[in-house]
JSON list of N, CA and C in Angstrom, two decimals:
[
{"chain": "G", "resi": 1, "resn": "MET", "atom": "N", "xyz": [97.29, 113.87, 105.00]},
{"chain": "G", "resi": 1, "resn": "MET", "atom": "CA", "xyz": [96.52, 113.15, 104.00]},
{"chain": "G", "resi": 1, "resn": "MET", "atom": "C", "xyz": [95.07, 113.12, 104.47]},
{"chain": "G", "resi": 2, "resn": "ASN", "atom": "N", "xyz": [94.17, 113.45, 103.56]},
{"chain": "G", "resi": 2, "resn": "ASN", "atom": "CA", "xyz": [92.75, 113.44, 103.88]},
{"chain": "G", "resi": 2, "resn": "ASN", "atom": "C", "xyz": [92.05, 112.32, 103.11]},
{"chain": "G", "resi": 3, "resn": "PHE", "atom": "N", "xyz": [91.09, 111.70, 103.77]},
{"chain": "G", "resi": 3, "resn": "PHE", "atom": "CA", "xyz": [90.29, 110.65, 103.16]},
{"chain": "G", "resi": 3, "resn": "PHE", "atom": "C", "xyz": [88.88, 111.15, 102.93]},
{"chain": "G", "resi": 4, "resn": "LEU", "atom": "N", "xyz": [88.26, 110.64, 101.86]},
{"chain": "G", "resi": 4, "resn": "LEU", "atom": "CA", "xyz": [86.87, 110.97, 101.53]},
{"chain": "G", "resi": 4, "resn": "LEU", "atom": "C", "xyz": [86.05, 109.69, 101.56]},
{"chain": "G", "resi": 5, "resn": "ASP", "atom": "N", "xyz": [84.84, 109.77, 102.09]},
{"chain": "G", "resi": 5, "resn": "ASP", "atom": "CA", "xyz": [83.95, 108.62, 101.98]},
{"chain": "G", "resi": 5, "resn": "ASP", "atom": "C", "xyz": [83.22, 108.72, 100.64]},
{"chain": "G", "resi": 6, "resn": "LEU", "atom": "N", "xyz": [82.42, 107.71, 100.33]},
{"chain": "G", "resi": 6, "resn": "LEU", "atom": "CA", "xyz": [81.76, 107.66, 99.02]},
{"chain": "G", "resi": 6, "resn": "LEU", "atom": "C", "xyz": [80.87, 108.87, 98.79]},
{"chain": "G", "resi": 7, "resn": "LYS", "atom": "N", "xyz": [80.11, 109.28, 99.80]},
{"chain": "G", "resi": 7, "resn": "LYS", "atom": "CA", "xyz": [79.24, 110.45, 99.62]},
{"chain": "G", "resi": 7, "resn": "LYS", "atom": "C", "xyz": [80.05, 111.69, 99.28]},
{"chain": "G", "resi": 8, "resn": "GLN", "atom": "N", "xyz": [81.19, 111.85, 99.91]},
{"chain": "G", "resi": 8, "resn": "GLN", "atom": "CA", "xyz": [82.04, 113.01, 99.63]},
{"chain": "G", "resi": 8, "resn": "GLN", "atom": "C", "xyz": [82.62, 112.93, 98.21]},
{"chain": "G", "resi": 9, "resn": "VAL", "atom": "N", "xyz": [83.02, 111.73, 97.79]},
{"chain": "G", "resi": 9, "resn": "VAL", "atom": "CA", "xyz": [83.53, 111.56, 96.42]},
{"chain": "G", "resi": 9, "resn": "VAL", "atom": "C", "xyz": [82.43, 111.88, 95.41]},
{"chain": "G", "resi": 10, "resn": "MET", "atom": "N", "xyz": [81.23, 111.39, 95.67]},
{"chain": "G", "resi": 10, "resn": "MET", "atom": "CA", "xyz": [80.11, 111.67, 94.77]},
{"chain": "G", "resi": 10, "resn": "MET", "atom": "C", "xyz": [79.83, 113.16, 94.70]},
{"chain": "G", "resi": 11, "resn": "SER", "atom": "N", "xyz": [79.86, 113.83, 95.82]},
{"chain": "G", "resi": 11, "resn": "SER", "atom": "CA", "xyz": [79.61, 115.26, 95.86]},
{"chain": "G", "resi": 11, "resn": "SER", "atom": "C", "xyz": [80.71, 116.03, 95.13]},
{"chain": "G", "resi": 12, "resn": "LYS", "atom": "N", "xyz": [81.94, 115.65, 95.36]},
{"chain": "G", "resi": 12, "resn": "LYS", "atom": "CA", "xyz": [83.09, 116.35, 94.78]},
{"chain": "G", "resi": 12, "resn": "LYS", "atom": "C", "xyz": [83.14, 116.18, 93.26]},
{"chain": "G", "resi": 13, "resn": "THR", "atom": "N", "xyz": [82.85, 114.97, 92.78]},
{"chain": "G", "resi": 13, "resn": "THR", "atom": "CA", "xyz": [82.96, 114.67, 91.35]},
{"chain": "G", "resi": 13, "resn": "THR", "atom": "C", "xyz": [81.65, 114.85, 90.60]},
{"chain": "G", "resi": 14, "resn": "ARG", "atom": "N", "xyz": [80.55, 114.91, 91.32]},
{"chain": "G", "resi": 14, "resn": "ARG", "atom": "CA", "xyz": [79.21, 114.97, 90.74]},
{"chain": "G", "resi": 14, "resn": "ARG", "atom": "C", "xyz": [78.89, 113.69, 89.96]},
{"chain": "G", "resi": 15, "resn": "ALA", "atom": "N", "xyz": [79.52, 112.59, 90.34]},
{"chain": "G", "resi": 15, "resn": "ALA", "atom": "CA", "xyz": [79.32, 111.29, 89.71]},
{"chain": "G", "resi": 15, "resn": "ALA", "atom": "C", "xyz": [78.49, 110.40, 90.64]},
{"chain": "G", "resi": 16, "resn": "SER", "atom": "N", "xyz": [77.73, 109.50, 90.05]},
{"chain": "G", "resi": 16, "resn": "SER", "atom": "CA", "xyz": [76.91, 108.58, 90.83]},
{"chain": "G", "resi": 16, "resn": "SER", "atom": "C", "xyz": [77.76, 107.41, 91.35]},
{"chain": "G", "resi": 17, "resn": "ARG", "atom": "N", "xyz": [77.23, 106.73, 92.34]},
{"chain": "G", "resi": 17, "resn": "ARG", "atom": "CA", "xyz": [77.91, 105.56, 92.90]},
{"chain": "G", "resi": 17, "resn": "ARG", "atom": "C", "xyz": [78.18, 104.52, 91.82]},
{"chain": "G", "resi": 18, "resn": "PRO", "atom": "N", "xyz": [77.15, 104.13, 91.03]},
{"chain": "G", "resi": 18, "resn": "PRO", "atom": "CA", "xyz": [77.43, 103.11, 90.00]},
{"chain": "G", "resi": 18, "resn": "PRO", "atom": "C", "xyz": [78.49, 103.55, 88.99]},
{"chain": "G", "resi": 19, "resn": "TYR", "atom": "N", "xyz": [78.49, 104.83, 88.62]},
{"chain": "G", "resi": 19, "resn": "TYR", "atom": "CA", "xyz": [79.47, 105.32, 87.65]},
{"chain": "G", "resi": 19, "resn": "TYR", "atom": "C", "xyz": [80.88, 105.29, 88.24]},
{"chain": "G", "resi": 20, "resn": "ILE", "atom": "N", "xyz": [81.01, 105.68, 89.49]},
{"chain": "G", "resi": 20, "resn": "ILE", "atom": "CA", "xyz": [82.33, 105.63, 90.15]},
{"chain": "G", "resi": 20, "resn": "ILE", "atom": "C", "xyz": [82.86, 104.21, 90.16]},
{"chain": "G", "resi": 21, "resn": "TYR", "atom": "N", "xyz": [82.02, 103.24, 90.54]},
{"chain": "G", "resi": 21, "resn": "TYR", "atom": "CA", "xyz": [82.48, 101.86, 90.59]},
{"chain": "G", "resi": 21, "resn": "TYR", "atom": "C", "xyz": [82.71, 101.28, 89.19]},
{"chain": "G", "resi": 22, "resn": "LEU", "atom": "N", "xyz": [81.98, 101.75, 88.19]},
{"chain": "G", "resi": 22, "resn": "LEU", "atom": "CA", "xyz": [82.24, 101.35, 86.81]},
{"chain": "G", "resi": 22, "resn": "LEU", "atom": "C", "xyz": [83.63, 101.82, 86.39]},
{"chain": "G", "resi": 23, "resn": "LEU", "atom": "N", "xyz": [83.93, 103.08, 86.68]},
{"chain": "G", "resi": 23, "resn": "LEU", "atom": "CA", "xyz": [85.26, 103.62, 86.35]},
{"chain": "G", "resi": 23, "resn": "LEU", "atom": "C", "xyz": [86.36, 102.86, 87.09]},
{"chain": "G", "resi": 24, "resn": "ILE", "atom": "N", "xyz": [86.13, 102.53, 88.34]},
{"chain": "G", "resi": 24, "resn": "ILE", "atom": "CA", "xyz": [87.12, 101.76, 89.11]},
{"chain": "G", "resi": 24, "resn": "ILE", "atom": "C", "xyz": [87.35, 100.40, 88.44]},
{"chain": "G", "resi": 25, "resn": "SER", "atom": "N", "xyz": [86.27, 99.74, 88.01]},
{"chain": "G", "resi": 25, "resn": "SER", "atom": "CA", "xyz": [86.41, 98.43, 87.37]},
{"chain": "G", "resi": 25, "resn": "SER", "atom": "C", "xyz": [87.18, 98.51, 86.06]},
{"chain": "G", "resi": 26, "resn": "ARG", "atom": "N", "xyz": [87.19, 99.69, 85.45]},
{"chain": "G", "resi": 26, "resn": "ARG", "atom": "CA", "xyz": [87.93, 99.92, 84.20]},
{"chain": "G", "resi": 26, "resn": "ARG", "atom": "C", "xyz": [89.30, 100.54, 84.45]},
{"chain": "G", "resi": 27, "resn": "ASN", "atom": "N", "xyz": [89.70, 100.58, 85.70]},
{"chain": "G", "resi": 27, "resn": "ASN", "atom": "CA", "xyz": [90.97, 101.21, 86.10]},
{"chain": "G", "resi": 27, "resn": "ASN", "atom": "C", "xyz": [91.06, 102.66, 85.63]},
{"chain": "G", "resi": 28, "resn": "ALA", "atom": "N", "xyz": [89.92, 103.36, 85.65]},
{"chain": "G", "resi": 28, "resn": "ALA", "atom": "CA", "xyz": [89.85, 104.74, 85.18]},
{"chain": "G", "resi": 28, "resn": "ALA", "atom": "C", "xyz": [89.53, 105.72, 86.30]},
{"chain": "G", "resi": 29, "resn": "PHE", "atom": "N", "xyz": [89.56, 105.25, 87.54]},
{"chain": "G", "resi": 29, "resn": "PHE", "atom": "CA", "xyz": [89.29, 106.10, 88.70]},
{"chain": "G", "resi": 29, "resn": "PHE", "atom": "C", "xyz": [90.09, 105.54, 89.86]},
{"chain": "G", "resi": 30, "resn": "PRO", "atom": "N", "xyz": [90.56, 106.39, 90.76]},
{"chain": "G", "resi": 30, "resn": "PRO", "atom": "CA", "xyz": [91.35, 105.89, 91.90]},
{"chain": "G", "resi": 30, "resn": "PRO", "atom": "C", "xyz": [90.60, 104.82, 92.70]},
{"chain": "G", "resi": 31, "resn": "ARG", "atom": "N", "xyz": [91.33, 103.80, 93.09]},
{"chain": "G", "resi": 31, "resn": "ARG", "atom": "CA", "xyz": [90.75, 102.74, 93.89]},
{"chain": "G", "resi": 31, "resn": "ARG", "atom": "C", "xyz": [90.68, 103.19, 95.35]},
{"chain": "G", "resi": 32, "resn": "PRO", "atom": "N", "xyz": [89.64, 102.77, 96.05]},
{"chain": "G", "resi": 32, "resn": "PRO", "atom": "CA", "xyz": [89.54, 103.15, 97.46]},
{"chain": "G", "resi": 32, "resn": "PRO", "atom": "C", "xyz": [90.51, 102.36, 98.33]},
{"chain": "G", "resi": 33, "resn": "VAL", "atom": "N", "xyz": [90.76, 102.91, 99.50]},
{"chain": "G", "resi": 33, "resn": "VAL", "atom": "CA", "xyz": [91.53, 102.24, 100.54]},
{"chain": "G", "resi": 33, "resn": "VAL", "atom": "C", "xyz": [90.52, 101.60, 101.48]},
{"chain": "G", "resi": 34, "resn": "LYS", "atom": "N", "xyz": [90.73, 100.34, 101.84]},
{"chain": "G", "resi": 34, "resn": "LYS", "atom": "CA", "xyz": [89.80, 99.65, 102.71]},
{"chain": "G", "resi": 34, "resn": "LYS", "atom": "C", "xyz": [90.20, 99.81, 104.17]},
{"chain": "G", "resi": 35, "resn": "PHE", "atom": "N", "xyz": [89.21, 100.10, 105.00]},
{"chain": "G", "resi": 35, "resn": "PHE", "atom": "CA", "xyz": [89.37, 100.15, 106.45]},
{"chain": "G", "resi": 35, "resn": "PHE", "atom": "C", "xyz": [88.33, 99.19, 107.01]},
{"chain": "G", "resi": 36, "resn": "GLY", "atom": "N", "xyz": [88.68, 97.92, 107.10]},
{"chain": "G", "resi": 36, "resn": "GLY", "atom": "CA", "xyz": [87.71, 96.92, 107.50]},
{"chain": "G", "resi": 36, "resn": "GLY", "atom": "C", "xyz": [86.65, 96.79, 106.42]},
{"chain": "G", "resi": 37, "resn": "SER", "atom": "N", "xyz": [85.40, 97.03, 106.78]},
{"chain": "G", "resi": 37, "resn": "SER", "atom": "CA", "xyz": [84.31, 96.95, 105.80]},
{"chain": "G", "resi": 37, "resn": "SER", "atom": "C", "xyz": [84.04, 98.28, 105.11]},
{"chain": "G", "resi": 38, "resn": "ARG", "atom": "N", "xyz": [84.77, 99.32, 105.48]},
{"chain": "G", "resi": 38, "resn": "ARG", "atom": "CA", "xyz": [84.56, 100.66, 104.93]},
{"chain": "G", "resi": 38, "resn": "ARG", "atom": "C", "xyz": [85.61, 100.97, 103.88]},
{"chain": "G", "resi": 39, "resn": "SER", "atom": "N", "xyz": [85.23, 101.84, 102.95]},
{"chain": "G", "resi": 39, "resn": "SER", "atom": "CA", "xyz": [86.14, 102.29, 101.90]},
{"chain": "G", "resi": 39, "resn": "SER", "atom": "C", "xyz": [86.30, 103.80, 101.99]},
{"chain": "G", "resi": 40, "resn": "ALA", "atom": "N", "xyz": [87.48, 104.27, 101.65]},
{"chain": "G", "resi": 40, "resn": "ALA", "atom": "CA", "xyz": [87.74, 105.70, 101.60]},
{"chain": "G", "resi": 40, "resn": "ALA", "atom": "C", "xyz": [88.70, 105.98, 100.46]},
{"chain": "G", "resi": 41, "resn": "TRP", "atom": "N", "xyz": [88.59, 107.17, 99.91]},
{"chain": "G", "resi": 41, "resn": "TRP", "atom": "CA", "xyz": [89.45, 107.58, 98.81]},
{"chain": "G", "resi": 41, "resn": "TRP", "atom": "C", "xyz": [90.41, 108.65, 99.31]},
{"chain": "G", "resi": 42, "resn": "ILE", "atom": "N", "xyz": [91.62, 108.64, 98.78]},
{"chain": "G", "resi": 42, "resn": "ILE", "atom": "CA", "xyz": [92.59, 109.67, 99.12]},
{"chain": "G", "resi": 42, "resn": "ILE", "atom": "C", "xyz": [92.21, 110.93, 98.34]},
{"chain": "G", "resi": 43, "resn": "GLU", "atom": "N", "xyz": [91.97, 112.01, 99.06]},
{"chain": "G", "resi": 43, "resn": "GLU", "atom": "CA", "xyz": [91.46, 113.23, 98.44]},
{"chain": "G", "resi": 43, "resn": "GLU", "atom": "C", "xyz": [92.34, 113.73, 97.30]},
{"chain": "G", "resi": 44, "resn": "THR", "atom": "N", "xyz": [93.64, 113.71, 97.48]},
{"chain": "G", "resi": 44, "resn": "THR", "atom": "CA", "xyz": [94.53, 114.21, 96.43]},
{"chain": "G", "resi": 44, "resn": "THR", "atom": "C", "xyz": [94.44, 113.36, 95.16]},
{"chain": "G", "resi": 45, "resn": "GLU", "atom": "N", "xyz": [94.22, 112.05, 95.29]},
{"chain": "G", "resi": 45, "resn": "GLU", "atom": "CA", "xyz": [94.07, 111.20, 94.11]},
{"chain": "G", "resi": 45, "resn": "GLU", "atom": "C", "xyz": [92.79, 111.54, 93.35]},
{"chain": "G", "resi": 46, "resn": "VAL", "atom": "N", "xyz": [91.72, 111.80, 94.07]},
{"chain": "G", "resi": 46, "resn": "VAL", "atom": "CA", "xyz": [90.46, 112.18, 93.43]},
{"chain": "G", "resi": 46, "resn": "VAL", "atom": "C", "xyz": [90.63, 113.53, 92.73]},
{"chain": "G", "resi": 47, "resn": "GLU", "atom": "N", "xyz": [91.29, 114.46, 93.39]},
{"chain": "G", "resi": 47, "resn": "GLU", "atom": "CA", "xyz": [91.52, 115.78, 92.79]},
{"chain": "G", "resi": 47, "resn": "GLU", "atom": "C", "xyz": [92.42, 115.68, 91.56]},
{"chain": "G", "resi": 48, "resn": "GLU", "atom": "N", "xyz": [93.43, 114.80, 91.58]},
{"chain": "G", "resi": 48, "resn": "GLU", "atom": "CA", "xyz": [94.28, 114.59, 90.41]},
{"chain": "G", "resi": 48, "resn": "GLU", "atom": "C", "xyz": [93.46, 114.03, 89.26]},
{"chain": "G", "resi": 49, "resn": "TRP", "atom": "N", "xyz": [92.55, 113.10, 89.54]},
{"chain": "G", "resi": 49, "resn": "TRP", "atom": "CA", "xyz": [91.67, 112.54, 88.52]},
{"chain": "G", "resi": 49, "resn": "TRP", "atom": "C", "xyz": [90.82, 113.66, 87.91]},
{"chain": "G", "resi": 50, "resn": "MET", "atom": "N", "xyz": [90.29, 114.54, 88.74]},
{"chain": "G", "resi": 50, "resn": "MET", "atom": "CA", "xyz": [89.47, 115.65, 88.25]},
{"chain": "G", "resi": 50, "resn": "MET", "atom": "C", "xyz": [90.30, 116.59, 87.37]},
{"chain": "G", "resi": 51, "resn": "ARG", "atom": "N", "xyz": [91.51, 116.91, 87.79]},
{"chain": "G", "resi": 51, "resn": "ARG", "atom": "CA", "xyz": [92.40, 117.78, 86.99]},
{"chain": "G", "resi": 51, "resn": "ARG", "atom": "C", "xyz": [92.71, 117.13, 85.65]},
{"chain": "G", "resi": 52, "resn": "ALA", "atom": "N", "xyz": [92.89, 115.83, 85.63]},
{"chain": "G", "resi": 52, "resn": "ALA", "atom": "CA", "xyz": [93.17, 115.12, 84.37]},
{"chain": "G", "resi": 52, "resn": "ALA", "atom": "C", "xyz": [91.98, 115.22, 83.42]},
{"chain": "G", "resi": 53, "resn": "ARG", "atom": "N", "xyz": [90.75, 115.18, 83.94]},
{"chain": "G", "resi": 53, "resn": "ARG", "atom": "CA", "xyz": [89.57, 115.32, 83.08]},
{"chain": "G", "resi": 53, "resn": "ARG", "atom": "C", "xyz": [89.55, 116.71, 82.45]},
{"chain": "G", "resi": 54, "resn": "VAL", "atom": "N", "xyz": [89.89, 117.73, 83.22]},
{"chain": "G", "resi": 54, "resn": "VAL", "atom": "CA", "xyz": [89.93, 119.11, 82.70]},
{"chain": "G", "resi": 54, "resn": "VAL", "atom": "C", "xyz": [91.02, 119.21, 81.64]},
{"chain": "G", "resi": 55, "resn": "ALA", "atom": "N", "xyz": [92.18, 118.61, 81.90]},
{"chain": "G", "resi": 55, "resn": "ALA", "atom": "CA", "xyz": [93.28, 118.66, 80.93]},
{"chain": "G", "resi": 55, "resn": "ALA", "atom": "C", "xyz": [92.88, 117.97, 79.62]},
{"chain": "G", "resi": 56, "resn": "GLU", "atom": "N", "xyz": [92.17, 116.84, 79.71]},
{"chain": "G", "resi": 56, "resn": "GLU", "atom": "CA", "xyz": [91.69, 116.15, 78.51]},
{"chain": "G", "resi": 56, "resn": "GLU", "atom": "C", "xyz": [90.74, 117.05, 77.73]},
{"chain": "G", "resi": 57, "resn": "ARG", "atom": "N", "xyz": [89.83, 117.70, 78.43]},
{"chain": "G", "resi": 57, "resn": "ARG", "atom": "CA", "xyz": [88.89, 118.60, 77.78]},
{"chain": "G", "resi": 57, "resn": "ARG", "atom": "C", "xyz": [89.63, 119.73, 77.08]},
{"chain": "G", "resi": 58, "resn": "ASP", "atom": "N", "xyz": [90.59, 120.32, 77.76]},
{"chain": "G", "resi": 58, "resn": "ASP", "atom": "CA", "xyz": [91.34, 121.44, 77.19]},
{"chain": "G", "resi": 58, "resn": "ASP", "atom": "C", "xyz": [92.16, 121.00, 75.99]},
{"chain": "G", "resi": 59, "resn": "ALA", "atom": "N", "xyz": [92.74, 119.80, 76.05]},
{"chain": "G", "resi": 59, "resn": "ALA", "atom": "CA", "xyz": [93.53, 119.29, 74.93]},
{"chain": "G", "resi": 59, "resn": "ALA", "atom": "C", "xyz": [92.64, 119.05, 73.71]},
{"chain": "G", "resi": 60, "resn": "LYS", "atom": "N", "xyz": [91.45, 118.51, 73.93]},
{"chain": "G", "resi": 60, "resn": "LYS", "atom": "CA", "xyz": [90.51, 118.28, 72.82]},
{"chain": "G", "resi": 60, "resn": "LYS", "atom": "C", "xyz": [90.06, 119.60, 72.23]},
{"chain": "G", "resi": 61, "resn": "GLY", "atom": "N", "xyz": [89.82, 120.59, 73.08]},
{"chain": "G", "resi": 61, "resn": "GLY", "atom": "CA", "xyz": [89.41, 121.91, 72.61]},
{"chain": "G", "resi": 61, "resn": "GLY", "atom": "C", "xyz": [90.49, 122.57, 71.78]},
{"chain": "G", "resi": 62, "resn": "ALA", "atom": "N", "xyz": [91.74, 122.39, 72.18]},
{"chain": "G", "resi": 62, "resn": "ALA", "atom": "CA", "xyz": [92.86, 123.00, 71.45]},
{"chain": "G", "resi": 62, "resn": "ALA", "atom": "C", "xyz": [93.03, 122.34, 70.09]},
{"chain": "G", "resi": 63, "resn": "GLN", "atom": "N", "xyz": [92.72, 121.05, 69.97]},
{"chain": "G", "resi": 63, "resn": "GLN", "atom": "CA", "xyz": [92.84, 120.35, 68.70]},
{"chain": "G", "resi": 63, "resn": "GLN", "atom": "C", "xyz": [91.81, 120.85, 67.69]},
{"chain": "G", "resi": 64, "resn": "HIS", "atom": "N", "xyz": [90.67, 121.28, 68.18]},
{"chain": "G", "resi": 64, "resn": "HIS", "atom": "CA", "xyz": [89.58, 121.72, 67.30]},
{"chain": "G", "resi": 64, "resn": "HIS", "atom": "C", "xyz": [89.59, 123.22, 67.06]},
{"chain": "G", "resi": 65, "resn": "ALA", "atom": "N", "xyz": [90.54, 123.93, 67.61]},
{"chain": "G", "resi": 65, "resn": "ALA", "atom": "CA", "xyz": [90.58, 125.39, 67.47]},
{"chain": "G", "resi": 65, "resn": "ALA", "atom": "C", "xyz": [91.25, 125.80, 66.17]}
]
């Protein structure tokens, strides 16, 4: 299991810190794991979230075809 820090999550998703935390507050993005005062995300959960965004895009595209 690999963990990502916030900078890595931002780089991987191309999302800003405020947007990531907004999505978390809406239960629309994986919640981080706390290690004391630090937070980390499970890489596979972030990748699953990214795949789901692609699937949503593809499903919307298929509806309009």
